[in-house]
CSV table of C-alpha atoms in Angstrom, one decimal:
chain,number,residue,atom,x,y,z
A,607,UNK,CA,-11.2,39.2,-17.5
A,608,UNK,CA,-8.0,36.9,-17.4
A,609,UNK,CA,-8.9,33.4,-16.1
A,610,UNK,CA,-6.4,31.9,-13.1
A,611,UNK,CA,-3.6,29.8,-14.9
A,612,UNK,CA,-1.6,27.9,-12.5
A,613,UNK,CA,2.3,27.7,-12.9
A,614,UNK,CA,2.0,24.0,-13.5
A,615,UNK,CA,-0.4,24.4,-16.1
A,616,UNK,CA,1.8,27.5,-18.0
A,617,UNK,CA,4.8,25.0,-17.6
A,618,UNK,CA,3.2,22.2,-18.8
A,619,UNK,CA,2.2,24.0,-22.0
A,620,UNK,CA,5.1,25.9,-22.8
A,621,UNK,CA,7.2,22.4,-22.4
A,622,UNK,CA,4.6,20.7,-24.6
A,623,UNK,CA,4.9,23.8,-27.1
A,624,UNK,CA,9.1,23.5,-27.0
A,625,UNK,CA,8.9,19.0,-27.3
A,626,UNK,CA,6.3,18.5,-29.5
A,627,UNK,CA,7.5,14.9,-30.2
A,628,UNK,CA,5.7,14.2,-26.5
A,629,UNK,CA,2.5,14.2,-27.8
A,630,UNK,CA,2.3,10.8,-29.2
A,631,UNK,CA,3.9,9.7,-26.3
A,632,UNK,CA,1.2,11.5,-24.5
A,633,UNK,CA,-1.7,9.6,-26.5
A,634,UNK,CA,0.2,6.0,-26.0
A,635,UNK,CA,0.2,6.3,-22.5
A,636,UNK,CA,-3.6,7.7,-22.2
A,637,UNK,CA,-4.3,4.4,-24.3
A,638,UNK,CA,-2.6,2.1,-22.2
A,639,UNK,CA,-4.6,3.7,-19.3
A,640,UNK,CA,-8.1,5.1,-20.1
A,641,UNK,CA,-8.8,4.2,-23.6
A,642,UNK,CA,-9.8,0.7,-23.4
A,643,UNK,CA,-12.5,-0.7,-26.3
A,644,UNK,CA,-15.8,-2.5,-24.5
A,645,UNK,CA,-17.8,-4.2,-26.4
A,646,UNK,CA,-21.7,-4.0,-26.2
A,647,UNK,CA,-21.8,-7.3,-24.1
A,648,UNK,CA,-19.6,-6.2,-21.7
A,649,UNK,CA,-21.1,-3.1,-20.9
A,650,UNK,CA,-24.8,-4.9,-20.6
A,651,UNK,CA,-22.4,-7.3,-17.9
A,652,UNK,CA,-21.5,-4.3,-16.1
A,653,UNK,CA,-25.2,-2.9,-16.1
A,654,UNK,CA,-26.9,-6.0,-15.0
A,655,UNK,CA,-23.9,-6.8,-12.2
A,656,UNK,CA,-24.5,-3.5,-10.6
A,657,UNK,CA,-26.0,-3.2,-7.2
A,658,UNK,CA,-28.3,-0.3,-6.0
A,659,UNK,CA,-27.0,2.4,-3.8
A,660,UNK,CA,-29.1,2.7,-0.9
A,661,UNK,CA,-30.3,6.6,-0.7
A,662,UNK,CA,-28.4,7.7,2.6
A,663,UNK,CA,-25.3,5.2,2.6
A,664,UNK,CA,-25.3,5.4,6.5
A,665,UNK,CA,-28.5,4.6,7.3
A,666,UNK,CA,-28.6,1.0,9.3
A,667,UNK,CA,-32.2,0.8,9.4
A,668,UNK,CA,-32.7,0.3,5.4
């Protein structure tokens, strides 16, 4: 059974296939975005700075 490829997608990959210098290019810009280093201190910030989500967000009366 063939899975649903969208035209995007097929584009996307045969570009990719035909400009293969686009790949690093690819990587630096995933960096510069979502690839950031934490340390362990700053993730035990984040924990201990969170605040619990109430169980039904529109609920007035908790």
């Amino acid at each position: 059974m063939a899975m649903y490829e969208s035209e995007h997608t097929k584009f996307m990959r045969e570009w990719m296939e035909k400009h293969p210098q686009e790949r690093a290019e690819q990587q630096k810009g995933r960096a510069l975005w979502w690839d950031k280093p934490q340390s362990l201190e700053q993730q035990q910030r984040h924990r201990e700075a969170s605040v619990p989500v109430k169980p039904y967000y529109y609920d007035a009366n908790h």
